[in-house]
XYZ file of C-alpha atoms in Angstrom:
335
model
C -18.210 1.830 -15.939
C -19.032 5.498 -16.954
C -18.723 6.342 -20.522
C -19.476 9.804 -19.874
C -16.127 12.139 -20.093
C -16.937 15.445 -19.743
C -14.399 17.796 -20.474
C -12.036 15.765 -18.265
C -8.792 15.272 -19.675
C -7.691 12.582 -17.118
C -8.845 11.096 -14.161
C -6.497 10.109 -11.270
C -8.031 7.178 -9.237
C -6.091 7.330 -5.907
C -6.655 4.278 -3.481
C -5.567 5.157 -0.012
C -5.823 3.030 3.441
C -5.046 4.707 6.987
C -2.802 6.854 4.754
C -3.701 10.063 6.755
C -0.157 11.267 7.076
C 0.628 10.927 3.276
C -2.540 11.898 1.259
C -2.383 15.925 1.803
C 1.416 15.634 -0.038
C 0.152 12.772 -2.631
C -2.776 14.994 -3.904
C -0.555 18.407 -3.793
C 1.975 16.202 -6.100
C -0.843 15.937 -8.792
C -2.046 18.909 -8.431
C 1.617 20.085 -9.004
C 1.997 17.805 -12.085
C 2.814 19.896 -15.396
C 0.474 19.719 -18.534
C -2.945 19.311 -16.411
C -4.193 22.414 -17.698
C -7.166 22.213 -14.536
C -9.180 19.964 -16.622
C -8.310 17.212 -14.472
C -10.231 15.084 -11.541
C -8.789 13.351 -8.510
C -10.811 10.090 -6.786
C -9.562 9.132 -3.376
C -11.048 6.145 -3.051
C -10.802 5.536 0.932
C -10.293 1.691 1.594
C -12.230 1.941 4.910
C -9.508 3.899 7.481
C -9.887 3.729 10.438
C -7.746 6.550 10.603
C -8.313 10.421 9.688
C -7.890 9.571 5.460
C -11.502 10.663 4.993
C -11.585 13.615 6.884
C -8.289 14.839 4.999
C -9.675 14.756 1.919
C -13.149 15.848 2.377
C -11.512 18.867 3.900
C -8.920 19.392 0.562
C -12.256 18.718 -1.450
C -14.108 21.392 -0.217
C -11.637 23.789 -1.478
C -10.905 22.140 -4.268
C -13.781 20.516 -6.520
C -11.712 18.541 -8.713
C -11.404 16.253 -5.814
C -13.869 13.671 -4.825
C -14.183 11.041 -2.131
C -15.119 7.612 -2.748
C -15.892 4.632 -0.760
C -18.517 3.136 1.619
C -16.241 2.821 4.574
C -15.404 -0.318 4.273
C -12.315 -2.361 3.737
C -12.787 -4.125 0.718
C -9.282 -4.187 -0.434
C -7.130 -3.200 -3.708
C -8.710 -4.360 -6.043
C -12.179 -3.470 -5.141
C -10.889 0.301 -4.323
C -9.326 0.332 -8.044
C -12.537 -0.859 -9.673
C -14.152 1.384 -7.521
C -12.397 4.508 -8.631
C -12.239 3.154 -12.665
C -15.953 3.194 -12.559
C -16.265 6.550 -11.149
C -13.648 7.869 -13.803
C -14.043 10.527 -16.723
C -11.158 11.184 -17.883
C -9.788 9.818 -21.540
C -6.900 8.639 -19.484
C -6.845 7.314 -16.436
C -4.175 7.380 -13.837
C -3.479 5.063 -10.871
C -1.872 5.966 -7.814
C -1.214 4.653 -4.359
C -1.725 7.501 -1.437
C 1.410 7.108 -0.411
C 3.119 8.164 -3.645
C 4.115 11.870 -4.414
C 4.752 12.307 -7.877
C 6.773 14.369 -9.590
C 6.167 17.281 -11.460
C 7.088 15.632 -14.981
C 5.238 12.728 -14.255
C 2.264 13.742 -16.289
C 3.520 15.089 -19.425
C 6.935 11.672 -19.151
C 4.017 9.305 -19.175
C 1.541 10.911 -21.670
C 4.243 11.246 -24.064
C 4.995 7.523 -24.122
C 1.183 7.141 -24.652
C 1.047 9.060 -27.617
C 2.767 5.807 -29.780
C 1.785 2.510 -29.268
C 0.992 2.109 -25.540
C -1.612 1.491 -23.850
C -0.255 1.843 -19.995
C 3.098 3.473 -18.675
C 4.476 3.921 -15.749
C 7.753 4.416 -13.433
C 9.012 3.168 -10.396
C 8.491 3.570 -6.470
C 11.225 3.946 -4.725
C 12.264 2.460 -2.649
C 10.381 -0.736 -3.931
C 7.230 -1.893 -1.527
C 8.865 -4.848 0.475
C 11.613 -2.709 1.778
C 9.867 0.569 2.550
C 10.257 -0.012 6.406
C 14.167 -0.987 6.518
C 14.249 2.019 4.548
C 12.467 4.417 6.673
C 13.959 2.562 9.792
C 17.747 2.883 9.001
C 17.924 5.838 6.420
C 19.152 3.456 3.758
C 19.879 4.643 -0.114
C 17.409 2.909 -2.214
C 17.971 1.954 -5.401
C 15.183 1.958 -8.165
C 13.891 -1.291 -9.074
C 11.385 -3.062 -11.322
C 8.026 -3.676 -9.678
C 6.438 -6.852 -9.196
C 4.801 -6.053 -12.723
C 5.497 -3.951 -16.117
C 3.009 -1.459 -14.456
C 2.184 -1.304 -10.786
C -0.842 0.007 -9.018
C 1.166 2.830 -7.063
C 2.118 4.431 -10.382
C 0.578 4.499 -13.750
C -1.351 6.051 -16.690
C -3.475 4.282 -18.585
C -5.946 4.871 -22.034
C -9.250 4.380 -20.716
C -10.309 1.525 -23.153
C -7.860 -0.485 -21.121
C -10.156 -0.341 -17.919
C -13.324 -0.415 -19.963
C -12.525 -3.821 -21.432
C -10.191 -4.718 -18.853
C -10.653 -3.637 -15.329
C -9.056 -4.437 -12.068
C -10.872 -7.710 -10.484
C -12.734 -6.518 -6.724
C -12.270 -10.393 -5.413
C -8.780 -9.835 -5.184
C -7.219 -8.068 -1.878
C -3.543 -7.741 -3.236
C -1.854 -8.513 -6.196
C -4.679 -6.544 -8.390
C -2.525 -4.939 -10.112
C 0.095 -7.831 -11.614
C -3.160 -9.710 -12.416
C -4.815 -6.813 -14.542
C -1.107 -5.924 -16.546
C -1.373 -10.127 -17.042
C -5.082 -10.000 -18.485
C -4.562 -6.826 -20.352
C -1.668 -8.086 -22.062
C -3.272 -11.610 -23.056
C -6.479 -8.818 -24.346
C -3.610 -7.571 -26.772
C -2.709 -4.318 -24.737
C 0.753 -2.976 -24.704
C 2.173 -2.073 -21.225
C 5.552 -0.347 -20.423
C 7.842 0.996 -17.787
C 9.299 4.305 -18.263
C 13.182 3.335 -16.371
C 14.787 6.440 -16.219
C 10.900 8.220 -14.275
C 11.383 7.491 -10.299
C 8.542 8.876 -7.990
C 8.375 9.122 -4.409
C 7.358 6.311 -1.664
C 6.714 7.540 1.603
C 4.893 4.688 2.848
C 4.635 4.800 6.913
C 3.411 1.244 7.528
C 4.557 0.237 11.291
C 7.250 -3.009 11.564
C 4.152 -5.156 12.318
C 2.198 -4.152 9.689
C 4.826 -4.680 7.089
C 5.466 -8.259 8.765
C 1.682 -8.945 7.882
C 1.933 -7.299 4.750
C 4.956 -9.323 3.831
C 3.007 -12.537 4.620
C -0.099 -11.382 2.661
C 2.093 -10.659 -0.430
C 3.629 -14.521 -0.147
C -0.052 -15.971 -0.213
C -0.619 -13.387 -3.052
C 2.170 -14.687 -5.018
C 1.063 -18.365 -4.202
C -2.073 -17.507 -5.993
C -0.966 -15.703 -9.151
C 1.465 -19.062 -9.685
C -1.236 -20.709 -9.358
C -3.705 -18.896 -11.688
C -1.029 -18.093 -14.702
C 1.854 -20.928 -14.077
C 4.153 -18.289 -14.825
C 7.505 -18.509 -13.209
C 9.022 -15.495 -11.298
C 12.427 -15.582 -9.662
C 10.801 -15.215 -6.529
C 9.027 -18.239 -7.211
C 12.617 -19.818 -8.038
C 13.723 -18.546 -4.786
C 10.747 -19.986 -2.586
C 11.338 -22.970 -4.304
C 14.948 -23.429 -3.219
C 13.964 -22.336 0.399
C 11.847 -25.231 0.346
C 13.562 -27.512 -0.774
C 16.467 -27.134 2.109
C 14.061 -27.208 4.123
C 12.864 -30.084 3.778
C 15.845 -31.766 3.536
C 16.759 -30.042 6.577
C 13.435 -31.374 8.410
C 14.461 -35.276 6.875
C 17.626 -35.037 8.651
C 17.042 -33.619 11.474
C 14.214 -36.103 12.067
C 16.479 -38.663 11.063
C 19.350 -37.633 13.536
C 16.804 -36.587 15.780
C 19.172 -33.121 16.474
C 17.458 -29.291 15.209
C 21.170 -27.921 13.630
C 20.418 -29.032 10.276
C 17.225 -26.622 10.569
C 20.292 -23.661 10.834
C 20.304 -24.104 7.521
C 16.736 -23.565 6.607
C 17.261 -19.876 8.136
C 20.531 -19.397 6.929
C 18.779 -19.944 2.920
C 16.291 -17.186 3.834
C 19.215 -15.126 5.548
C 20.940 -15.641 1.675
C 17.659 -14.941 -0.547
C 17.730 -11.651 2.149
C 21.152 -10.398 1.634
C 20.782 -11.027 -2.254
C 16.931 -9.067 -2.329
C 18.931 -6.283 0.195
C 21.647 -5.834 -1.764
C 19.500 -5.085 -4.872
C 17.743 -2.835 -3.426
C 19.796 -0.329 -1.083
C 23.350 0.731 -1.768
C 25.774 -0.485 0.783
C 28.142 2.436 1.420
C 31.269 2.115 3.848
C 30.004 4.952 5.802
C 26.565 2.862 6.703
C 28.267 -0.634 7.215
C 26.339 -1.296 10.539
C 23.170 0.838 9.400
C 23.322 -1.608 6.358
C 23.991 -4.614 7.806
C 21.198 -3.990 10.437
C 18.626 -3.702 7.397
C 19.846 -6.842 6.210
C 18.727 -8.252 9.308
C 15.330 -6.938 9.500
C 14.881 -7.349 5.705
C 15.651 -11.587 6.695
C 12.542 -11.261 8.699
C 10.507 -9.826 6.601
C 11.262 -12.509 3.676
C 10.723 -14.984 5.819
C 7.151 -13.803 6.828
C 6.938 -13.801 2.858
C 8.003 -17.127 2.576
C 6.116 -17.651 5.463
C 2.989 -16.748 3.549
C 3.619 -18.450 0.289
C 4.206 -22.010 2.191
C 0.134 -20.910 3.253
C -1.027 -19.748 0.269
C 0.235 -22.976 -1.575
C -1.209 -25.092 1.179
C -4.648 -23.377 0.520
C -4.190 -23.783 -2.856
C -3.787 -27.833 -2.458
C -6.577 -27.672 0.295
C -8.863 -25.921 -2.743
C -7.297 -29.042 -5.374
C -8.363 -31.689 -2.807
C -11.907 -30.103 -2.086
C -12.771 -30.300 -5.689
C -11.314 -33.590 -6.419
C -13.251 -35.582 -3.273
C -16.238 -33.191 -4.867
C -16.044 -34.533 -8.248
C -15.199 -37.891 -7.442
C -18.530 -38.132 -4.513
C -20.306 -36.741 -7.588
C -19.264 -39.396 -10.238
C -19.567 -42.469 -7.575
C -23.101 -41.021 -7.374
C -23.595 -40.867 -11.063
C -22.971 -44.561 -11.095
């Protein structure tokens, strides 16, 4: 990583992928931000779009030279594009931010403030949260803020640079970069926080498709974290439970040879839905259909979650069984 800092006061690493619609307003939000005082620099760091990303910012680059483009056109995902834009960093602080994002203009100065004591990393929250960006967008629902998936997520945060110099954000890993880099920074004695009462903007535009596959890619995510740090999460909990009826529900109806006890399999991720809806929009009387409509699409898109955890944890015993017959060939052959 560059130890070099200039006279650059802070460096904002933006990762952006086919986020050609959204990148123009993300970068005029920085540029916006109070307390920059110009001696700031902006990284896109372009994921490998196959859309117009690049050409965006290579045109708000040339009239701007505080903005550079990084990348080598290839899809490498998050957590390569994050280490990516760290290394290429000069600032003394060092903000993260997803391309869909528009921050506002208090942003800066909220989370530099909270820096100033103990922290090491701030941040506030998207809204509306990731998973529910579509139904959102869809159906014109009121989202409520809610805590990320960790203290401080990738699409919003501001962090002292010693934190990515000792730290960093691990290129194997695709998704879930950044709840793996607040878990090793904290174990490295850092001190992360989220600023509750700081709300910036999520415009993501991700198709119903996309976020279906994007759903499922979390699930195996979140199979892997459980399976690196054996930390529980109540989404864990929740998979858990889904599980479990369903595999009662598969006994029986083997058993009885009829498919209704599977009903209730769905109906459990129709439940975990309404709960994970209800936190996160505000049902108002007005938007009783609009709402309940969400609900429904939201159930899909859990289930492709849970849907992706059931293959991330089968990988994960597929890995366990690999190294087992491994070491156990390699011990017979010791003998």
């Amino acid at each position: 990583m560059s130890t070099a800092v200039d006279t650059v006061s802070v460096s904002f690493v933006v990762i952006a992928f086919n986020e050609a619609a959204n990148i123009g307003q993300c970068l005029a939000s920085i540029a916006a931000l109070d307390g920059l005082c110009g001696n700031y620099e902006i990284i896109v760091v372009d994921d490998g779009s196959t859309d117009a990303t690049p050409d965006v910012v290579r045109n708000l680059a040339g009239a701007d030279p505080r903005i550079r483009l990084a990348g080598d056109g290839a899809n490498h995902g998050r957590g390569a594009a994050r280490a990516v834009g760290a290394s290429a960093a000069r600032g003394h602080l060092i903000a993260m931010v997803d391309g869909d994002i528009r921050l506002p203009p208090h942003w800066y100065t909220t989370c530099a403030a909270e820096l100033e004591g103990a922290l090491d990393g701030v941040g506030g929250l998207a809204v509306p949260d990731g998973d529910v960006a579509f139904v959102h967008r869809a159906l014109r629902l009121p989202a409520r803020p809610r805590p990320g998936s960790t203290v401080v997520t990738g699409n919003n945060g501001l962090f002292r640079r010693r934190v990515l110099d000792r730290v960093g954000y691990d290129p194997a890993l695709r998704n879930g970069e950044d709840v793996e880099f607040n878990q090793r920074a904290v174990a490295a004695g850092f001190d992360f926080a989220t600023v509750a009462d700081l709300t910036v903007e999520h415009c993501e535009s991700k198709p119903y498709t996309t976020s279906l596959a994007w759903l499922f890619e979390s699930g195996t995510g979140a199979a892997r974290q459980l399976e690196r740090t054996r930390q529980v999460r109540l989404a864990d909990a929740a998979f858990a439970g889904w599980l479990a009826v369903t595999a009662g529900s598969v006994l029986v109806a083997v058993r009885r040879r009829r498919s209704a006890p599977l009903l209730l399999s769905v109906a459990t991720i129709a439940s975990i839905a309404a709960v994970h809806h209800a936190q996160r929009f505000r049902p108002q009387r007005s938007d009783v259909l609009r709402y309940v409509a969400g609900w429904v699409v939201d159930t899909t898109l859990v289930g492709a979650y849970l849907a992706g955890r059931c293959t991330g944890h089968a990988l994960s015993l597929r890995r366990l069984w690999r190294m087992r017959h491994t070491t156990s060939r390699r011990d017979g052959g010791d003998r």
